Amino acid sequence: MAWLVKFQSENNKRRKRRVSVGPVCKDGAGLYHVSVQGALFIVFLAFCLGMIIRTDKLLLNTRSLFVGQNHKTAGQKALEWWKTSIIYQIYPRSFMDSIGDGIGDLKGITTKLDYLKDLNVGVIWLSPFFESPMADFGYDLSNQTRVDPIFGTMEDFEILLKTAHAKGMKVILDYIPNHTSDQHPWFIESRKGNSSNPYYDYYVWKDGVVNINKTRSPPNNWRSFFSGSAWQFDENREQYYFHQYLPQQPDLNWRNPKVREEMEGVMRFWLDKGVDGFRVDAIQTLFEVEDVSLNEPRSFKPNVTEEEHDYVRHIYTQNQDETHDVIRSWRQLLEEYELKDGKKRFMVVEVYDEDISQVIKFYQSGADMAFYFDLLFLNRTCGGKCIQAIVNKLLDHLPEGKWPNFVLGNHDNPRIASKMGLEFVNALNTLLLLLPGTPTTYYGEEIGLENIELSYDDTQDPFGRFYGPERYREVSRDPVRSPMQWNHSYQSGFTTASKPWLPIHPMYTVLNVESQSRAKSPSHLKLYRQLAVLREEAAFELGSFEYVLVNDNIFSFVRRVDGQPAYFVAINFGHSVAMEDFRSGADATEGEVVFTTGNFQHHIYEVGQELELENIVLNPGQGIVMRLKNPGLR
Ligand code: GLC
């Protein structure tokens, strides 16, 4: 709600500055009593009425959220790097293969750092490259502080980090606290079942239920994300162990202080190497209640089988309060490092929850950001109003002083270009990069990379394989993990191997970095670069966010900060051509076009052109950004 309060006070300030409607009308009312000429009064009354209608319209259509607390150009402290940067997620297997084995690696990433610098990326998030049997492609670690030979060596990582830093970019790593691989030495020891073994309680072990006919069942009905029971019987220890994900990913026992200590050690290891922070994996599942006699209640979600994760509501296995104590302790640890050298260490956590209060709790307990994922689920039924509801859901709940963030894609969800269509790629990147807060781009979104099609036989993702040949398409994450497309040559320049670990998308001859860099016309990549530069303007980095006009098609807003140019952004996310008058909502009559998504069929708008805010025509998937002239003067 703090955002709303700020909105109101800021909006009031602006309204005062803009037009002194109130006092003039009051005076006018007074004049009536001192017998002003009738005709003059009627004209005046009409003027006042007009202003009231306009104010009403403003109240309906605009909503201002003051983002910036500190203003660079006002000589105050600059925003911290994680607030002004684009976060770019790299899935190392799929980014660049330097040795020709068909799998991306760390050296490959280093060769592409200039590309990222050119994109104006400030933070690189590396998905796991640590030692792993790869049951879940690196999210199952057999050692958290070693580099898996598939990706190279520790020296390769050190070079990558040093080079990125030298180019002014930060590097954050995936940190996976919920589980390890079943091949991790801790688990190998733990399953031996010897109670004097120091690793005995490192994982969540429970006895099963012995049935009347002497058969055994898991302790309760808790389900794994990848479907089936979350309990796996271990013949050796003769107990069940708990796994929220694959059976090859046993959950660590966070109630054991030694586990906390070990995992702090992992953080320290990478901080000592010089990394700038972490993306914390699967944080919501860190704890489950101790009392395993508690079955989770049915969700009654339609079309969900008994085996599926969603069959029950996860009230005992997710979002437990203890998780936030751990977050607080990690924040302290990061601060300990910050105190040593004055450099910020960043923590963003992975939280999927329809209940926004669960997302916000992580902001409150010490994460700099909890990823806000609702834009991931956009589809073509979502127009301007629907996007507004998604944006507001976060902004309305964000506590004072906390920083928003938006995400369009990641390695677990269908690619946005496939869900929305290629004609929306530029509009989506405009939205992502110009909304308030920190944007995260999943590799390839800047060139409009789409999902690949894969047969069941070629499916690698365990999630897809679990669901079998009939249903693998519903859940497999392989389609969003295909190799980055660098050029139109063999294997799109990703590898020299004849078979990359996942196939290259057949559209690679068009959707690739080189072709889009060289294109004469405005390509996705060129436009992304323009937006990435534009968002460095003070208004976008720290300015207020005010809706101008939002309807089933249009999503439009103004970003402004005192003493700096204000910008108007309008995007058509609908199904039909829209012609709108934005003057009253934008509180300006004209501006200069500074960016367009191009390809306007009905009207040609060009960068540099002066334009009235009246009758702007946008086709579905098109957007325009204008630097406002004389905002507040009409
Ligand atoms: C996170 C990762 C996902 C992985 C899971 C288990 O949700 O993003 O890829 O499968 O955790 O580690």
Short mmCIF file of C-alpha atoms in Angstrom, two decimals, residues 219-514:
data_model
loop_
_atom_site.label_atom_id
_atom_site.label_comp_id
_atom_site.label_asym_id
_atom_site.label_seq_id
_atom_site.Cartn_x
_atom_site.Cartn_y
_atom_site.Cartn_z
CA PRO A 219 4.68 -41.53 5.39
CA ASN A 220 2.01 -39.31 3.83
CA ASN A 221 0.45 -37.99 0.59
CA TRP A 222 3.02 -35.30 -0.18
CA ARG A 223 3.72 -35.13 -3.90
CA SER A 224 6.82 -34.34 -5.92
CA PHE A 225 6.87 -31.51 -8.47
CA PHE A 226 7.79 -34.01 -11.13
CA SER A 227 4.74 -36.12 -10.16
CA GLY A 228 4.32 -39.13 -7.88
CA SER A 229 5.07 -39.44 -4.19
CA ALA A 230 7.70 -37.11 -2.75
CA TRP A 231 9.00 -40.05 -0.71
CA GLN A 232 11.46 -42.62 -1.96
CA PHE A 233 12.21 -45.81 -0.07
CA ASP A 234 15.88 -46.57 0.44
CA GLU A 235 16.58 -50.29 0.78
CA ASN A 236 19.84 -49.69 2.53
CA ARG A 237 18.62 -47.42 5.30
CA GLU A 238 15.15 -48.97 5.24
CA GLN A 239 13.58 -45.57 5.47
CA TYR A 240 11.98 -43.10 3.10
CA TYR A 241 13.75 -39.92 2.10
CA PHE A 242 11.92 -36.80 1.02
CA HIS A 243 12.39 -35.21 -2.40
CA GLN A 244 10.29 -32.24 -3.53
CA TYR A 245 11.78 -32.68 -7.02
CA LEU A 246 13.29 -35.83 -8.58
CA PRO A 247 14.11 -38.91 -6.50
CA GLN A 248 17.69 -38.09 -7.57
CA GLN A 249 17.32 -34.74 -5.72
CA PRO A 250 16.92 -35.56 -2.01
CA ASP A 251 15.87 -32.59 0.14
CA LEU A 252 18.39 -31.31 2.65
CA ASN A 253 17.30 -31.17 6.27
CA TRP A 254 17.41 -27.46 7.07
CA ARG A 255 16.48 -28.16 10.68
CA ASN A 256 19.99 -29.54 11.11
CA PRO A 257 22.35 -26.65 12.06
CA LYS A 258 25.23 -28.45 10.34
CA VAL A 259 23.39 -28.28 7.01
CA ARG A 260 22.91 -24.54 7.47
CA GLU A 261 26.60 -24.18 8.21
CA GLU A 262 27.69 -26.25 5.23
CA MET A 263 25.43 -24.32 2.90
CA GLU A 264 26.71 -21.01 4.27
CA GLY A 265 30.12 -22.35 3.45
CA VAL A 266 29.01 -22.76 -0.16
CA MET A 267 27.92 -19.14 -0.30
CA ARG A 268 31.19 -17.99 1.22
CA PHE A 269 33.17 -20.05 -1.25
CA TRP A 270 31.66 -18.26 -4.23
CA LEU A 271 31.66 -14.85 -2.55
CA ASP A 272 35.38 -15.32 -1.86
CA LYS A 273 35.80 -16.01 -5.57
CA GLY A 274 34.29 -12.58 -6.17
CA VAL A 275 30.73 -13.22 -7.37
CA ASP A 276 28.27 -10.37 -6.91
CA GLY A 277 25.34 -12.32 -5.54
CA PHE A 278 22.94 -15.19 -6.01
CA ARG A 279 19.70 -16.28 -7.58
CA VAL A 280 18.32 -18.62 -4.96
CA ASP A 281 16.64 -21.70 -6.40
CA ALA A 282 13.37 -23.22 -5.19
CA ILE A 283 13.31 -21.27 -1.94
CA GLN A 284 9.66 -21.96 -1.18
CA THR A 285 10.32 -25.63 -0.57
CA LEU A 286 13.22 -25.20 1.85
CA PHE A 287 11.20 -26.40 4.85
CA GLU A 288 8.30 -28.76 5.38
CA VAL A 289 6.49 -29.34 8.66
CA GLU A 290 8.14 -31.78 11.03
CA ASP A 291 4.98 -33.76 11.68
CA VAL A 292 4.73 -36.07 8.71
CA SER A 293 1.41 -37.47 9.87
CA LEU A 294 -0.11 -34.38 8.28
CA ASN A 295 -1.51 -35.12 4.85
CA GLU A 296 -1.96 -32.19 2.52
CA PRO A 297 -5.58 -31.34 1.61
CA ARG A 298 -6.97 -31.96 -1.89
CA SER A 299 -6.79 -28.99 -4.22
CA PHE A 300 -9.76 -30.10 -6.35
CA LYS A 301 -8.12 -28.47 -9.35
CA PRO A 302 -9.78 -29.69 -12.55
CA ASN A 303 -8.02 -32.23 -14.79
CA VAL A 304 -5.30 -33.01 -12.29
CA THR A 305 -4.53 -36.66 -11.66
CA GLU A 306 -3.74 -38.08 -8.26
CA GLU A 307 -0.09 -38.42 -9.20
CA GLU A 308 0.40 -34.76 -10.01
CA HIS A 309 1.91 -32.15 -7.74
CA ASP A 310 -1.18 -29.97 -7.97
CA TYR A 311 -3.44 -32.73 -6.66
CA VAL A 312 -2.94 -31.34 -3.16
CA ARG A 313 -2.49 -27.89 -1.64
CA HIS A 314 1.05 -27.47 -0.39
CA ILE A 315 0.30 -26.07 3.01
CA TYR A 316 2.82 -28.28 4.82
CA THR A 317 5.59 -28.40 2.23
CA GLN A 318 5.89 -24.81 1.02
CA ASN A 319 6.25 -21.29 2.41
CA GLN A 320 7.02 -22.34 5.98
CA ASP A 321 7.98 -19.49 8.32
CA GLU A 322 11.39 -20.98 9.10
CA THR A 323 12.45 -20.21 5.53
CA HIS A 324 12.50 -16.52 6.33
CA ASP A 325 14.88 -17.00 9.25
CA VAL A 326 17.29 -18.56 6.80
CA ILE A 327 16.84 -15.68 4.36
CA ARG A 328 17.63 -13.26 7.19
CA SER A 329 20.80 -15.18 8.03
CA TRP A 330 21.94 -15.09 4.38
CA ARG A 331 21.32 -11.37 4.26
CA GLN A 332 23.58 -10.99 7.30
CA LEU A 333 26.21 -13.06 5.60
CA LEU A 334 26.06 -10.91 2.48
CA GLU A 335 26.24 -7.78 4.60
CA GLU A 336 29.33 -9.13 6.30
CA TYR A 337 31.00 -9.15 2.87
CA GLU A 338 29.62 -5.72 2.01
CA LEU A 339 31.08 -4.29 5.19
CA LYS A 340 34.52 -5.55 4.23
CA ASP A 341 34.76 -3.80 0.88
CA GLY A 342 31.69 -1.58 0.56
CA LYS A 343 30.43 -3.53 -2.46
CA LYS A 344 26.80 -4.56 -2.67
CA ARG A 345 26.02 -8.33 -2.74
CA PHE A 346 22.69 -9.08 -4.36
CA MET A 347 20.11 -11.78 -3.59
CA VAL A 348 17.07 -12.59 -5.73
CA VAL A 349 14.87 -15.57 -4.91
CA GLU A 350 12.73 -17.80 -7.10
CA VAL A 351 9.12 -17.59 -5.88
CA TYR A 352 6.07 -18.81 -7.77
CA ASP A 353 2.92 -17.96 -5.89
CA GLU A 354 -0.51 -16.75 -6.89
CA ASP A 355 -0.69 -15.23 -3.43
CA ILE A 356 1.38 -12.07 -3.78
CA SER A 357 1.85 -11.80 -0.02
CA GLN A 358 4.10 -14.88 -0.20
CA VAL A 359 6.26 -13.10 -2.78
CA ILE A 360 6.41 -9.95 -0.69
CA LYS A 361 7.46 -11.82 2.45
CA PHE A 362 10.80 -12.56 0.82
CA TYR A 363 11.34 -8.88 0.12
CA GLN A 364 10.72 -8.29 3.80
CA SER A 365 12.94 -10.97 5.21
CA GLY A 366 16.05 -9.92 3.34
CA ALA A 367 16.00 -10.70 -0.37
CA ASP A 368 16.68 -7.67 -2.56
CA MET A 369 14.04 -8.99 -4.91
CA ALA A 370 11.74 -11.97 -5.23
CA PHE A 371 11.22 -12.68 -8.91
CA TYR A 372 7.73 -11.56 -9.88
CA PHE A 373 6.62 -14.08 -12.47
CA ASP A 374 3.09 -13.15 -13.47
CA LEU A 375 4.13 -11.78 -16.88
CA LEU A 376 5.45 -15.26 -17.70
CA PHE A 377 1.88 -16.41 -18.08
CA LEU A 378 0.81 -13.80 -20.62
CA ASN A 379 -1.02 -15.03 -23.66
CA ARG A 380 -2.96 -13.50 -26.52
CA THR A 381 -6.09 -13.11 -24.46
CA CYS A 382 -4.28 -10.59 -22.27
CA GLY A 383 -4.73 -7.03 -23.52
CA GLY A 384 -3.92 -3.67 -21.92
CA LYS A 385 -6.23 -4.01 -18.94
CA CYS A 386 -5.06 -7.50 -18.16
CA ILE A 387 -1.42 -6.38 -18.26
CA GLN A 388 -2.31 -3.49 -16.00
CA ALA A 389 -3.80 -5.92 -13.47
CA ILE A 390 -0.58 -7.95 -13.52
CA VAL A 391 1.62 -4.89 -13.07
CA ASN A 392 -0.60 -3.48 -10.32
CA LYS A 393 -0.61 -6.75 -8.43
CA LEU A 394 3.06 -6.26 -7.67
CA LEU A 395 3.15 -2.49 -7.38
CA ASP A 396 0.15 -2.35 -5.05
CA HIS A 397 1.72 -4.73 -2.59
CA LEU A 398 5.35 -3.76 -2.70
CA PRO A 399 6.35 -2.26 0.65
CA GLU A 400 7.87 1.21 0.80
CA GLY A 401 11.47 1.30 -0.34
CA LYS A 402 11.32 -2.09 -2.10
CA TRP A 403 12.20 -2.42 -5.73
CA PRO A 404 9.95 -3.99 -8.41
CA ASN A 405 11.06 -6.44 -11.07
CA PHE A 406 9.50 -8.10 -14.09
CA VAL A 407 10.33 -11.30 -15.99
CA LEU A 408 9.10 -12.58 -19.36
CA GLY A 409 10.81 -15.94 -19.48
CA ASN A 410 13.19 -18.45 -17.95
CA HIS A 411 14.47 -22.00 -18.39
CA ASP A 412 11.33 -23.51 -16.84
CA ASN A 413 8.55 -21.89 -18.85
CA PRO A 414 7.46 -21.67 -22.49
CA ARG A 415 9.11 -18.89 -24.43
CA ILE A 416 7.13 -15.66 -24.57
CA ALA A 417 7.66 -15.30 -28.34
CA SER A 418 5.86 -18.61 -28.87
CA LYS A 419 3.00 -17.76 -26.56
CA MET A 420 2.41 -14.27 -27.91
CA GLY A 421 3.69 -14.60 -31.48
CA LEU A 422 6.74 -13.04 -33.10
CA GLU A 423 4.77 -9.90 -33.93
CA PHE A 424 4.66 -9.13 -30.20
CA VAL A 425 8.36 -9.59 -29.43
CA ASN A 426 9.24 -5.90 -29.76
CA ALA A 427 6.17 -4.80 -27.83
CA LEU A 428 7.03 -7.20 -25.01
CA ASN A 429 10.62 -6.05 -24.80
CA THR A 430 9.39 -2.45 -24.76
CA LEU A 431 7.15 -3.30 -21.83
CA LEU A 432 9.81 -5.23 -19.95
CA LEU A 433 12.57 -2.67 -20.34
CA LEU A 434 10.51 0.47 -19.70
CA LEU A 435 8.37 -0.60 -16.74
CA PRO A 436 9.68 0.51 -13.35
CA GLY A 437 12.16 -1.81 -11.67
CA THR A 438 14.71 -4.39 -12.78
CA PRO A 439 14.00 -6.44 -15.92
CA THR A 440 15.24 -9.99 -16.42
CA THR A 441 15.82 -11.26 -19.96
CA TYR A 442 16.18 -14.97 -20.64
CA TYR A 443 18.86 -15.58 -23.30
CA GLY A 444 17.42 -15.30 -26.80
CA GLU A 445 14.44 -13.11 -25.91
CA GLU A 446 16.31 -10.21 -27.48
CA ILE A 447 16.20 -11.94 -30.88
CA GLY A 448 12.72 -13.44 -30.49
CA LEU A 449 13.84 -17.01 -29.88
CA GLU A 450 10.89 -19.42 -29.94
CA ASN A 451 10.23 -22.87 -28.44
CA ILE A 452 11.54 -25.83 -30.42
CA GLU A 453 9.43 -28.87 -31.26
CA LEU A 454 10.77 -32.15 -29.93
CA SER A 455 9.61 -35.75 -30.22
CA TYR A 456 9.17 -37.77 -27.04
CA ASP A 457 12.14 -39.91 -28.04
CA ASP A 458 14.37 -36.85 -28.15
CA THR A 459 13.01 -35.44 -24.91
CA GLN A 460 15.68 -34.99 -22.27
CA ASP A 461 13.91 -33.09 -19.52
CA PRO A 462 12.98 -35.51 -16.70
CA PHE A 463 9.76 -33.55 -16.18
CA GLY A 464 8.72 -34.33 -19.76
CA ARG A 465 9.82 -37.96 -19.52
CA PHE A 466 7.83 -38.49 -16.32
CA TYR A 467 4.64 -37.44 -18.09
CA GLY A 468 5.15 -39.96 -20.90
CA PRO A 469 4.61 -39.81 -24.67
CA GLU A 470 0.99 -38.66 -24.43
CA ARG A 471 1.51 -35.67 -22.18
CA TYR A 472 5.22 -34.71 -22.28
CA ARG A 473 4.46 -31.60 -24.33
CA GLU A 474 2.46 -30.12 -21.43
CA VAL A 475 5.46 -29.95 -19.14
CA SER A 476 8.74 -30.59 -20.94
CA ARG A 477 11.17 -27.70 -20.57
CA ASP A 478 13.42 -28.78 -23.44
CA PRO A 479 11.62 -26.53 -25.95
CA VAL A 480 12.80 -23.40 -24.10
CA ARG A 481 16.38 -24.55 -23.65
CA SER A 482 17.47 -24.87 -27.26
CA PRO A 483 20.85 -23.41 -28.27
CA MET A 484 21.35 -19.68 -28.72
CA GLN A 485 21.30 -18.66 -32.37
CA TRP A 486 24.40 -16.68 -33.23
CA ASN A 487 24.42 -16.67 -37.02
CA HIS A 488 22.96 -18.40 -40.07
CA SER A 489 25.85 -20.81 -40.59
CA TYR A 490 26.25 -24.45 -39.48
CA GLN A 491 24.43 -25.09 -36.17
CA SER A 492 23.79 -21.37 -36.02
CA GLY A 493 27.34 -20.80 -34.76
CA PHE A 494 26.53 -22.42 -31.40
CA THR A 495 28.67 -25.52 -31.90
CA THR A 496 30.71 -27.36 -34.48
CA ALA A 497 29.27 -30.70 -33.30
CA SER A 498 26.97 -32.54 -35.65
CA LYS A 499 24.40 -32.97 -32.88
CA PRO A 500 23.96 -30.24 -30.29
CA TRP A 501 22.46 -31.44 -27.00
CA LEU A 502 19.12 -30.03 -28.15
CA PRO A 503 18.30 -29.16 -31.77
CA ILE A 504 18.65 -25.64 -33.11
CA HIS A 505 15.35 -23.94 -33.90
CA PRO A 506 14.63 -24.24 -37.67
CA MET A 507 14.09 -20.46 -37.89
CA TYR A 508 17.77 -19.85 -37.09
CA THR A 509 18.53 -18.41 -40.51
CA VAL A 510 16.40 -15.38 -39.65
CA LEU A 511 16.32 -15.40 -35.88
CA ASN A 512 20.01 -15.02 -35.16
CA VAL A 513 22.29 -12.40 -33.67
CA GLU A 514 24.42 -11.71 -36.72
#
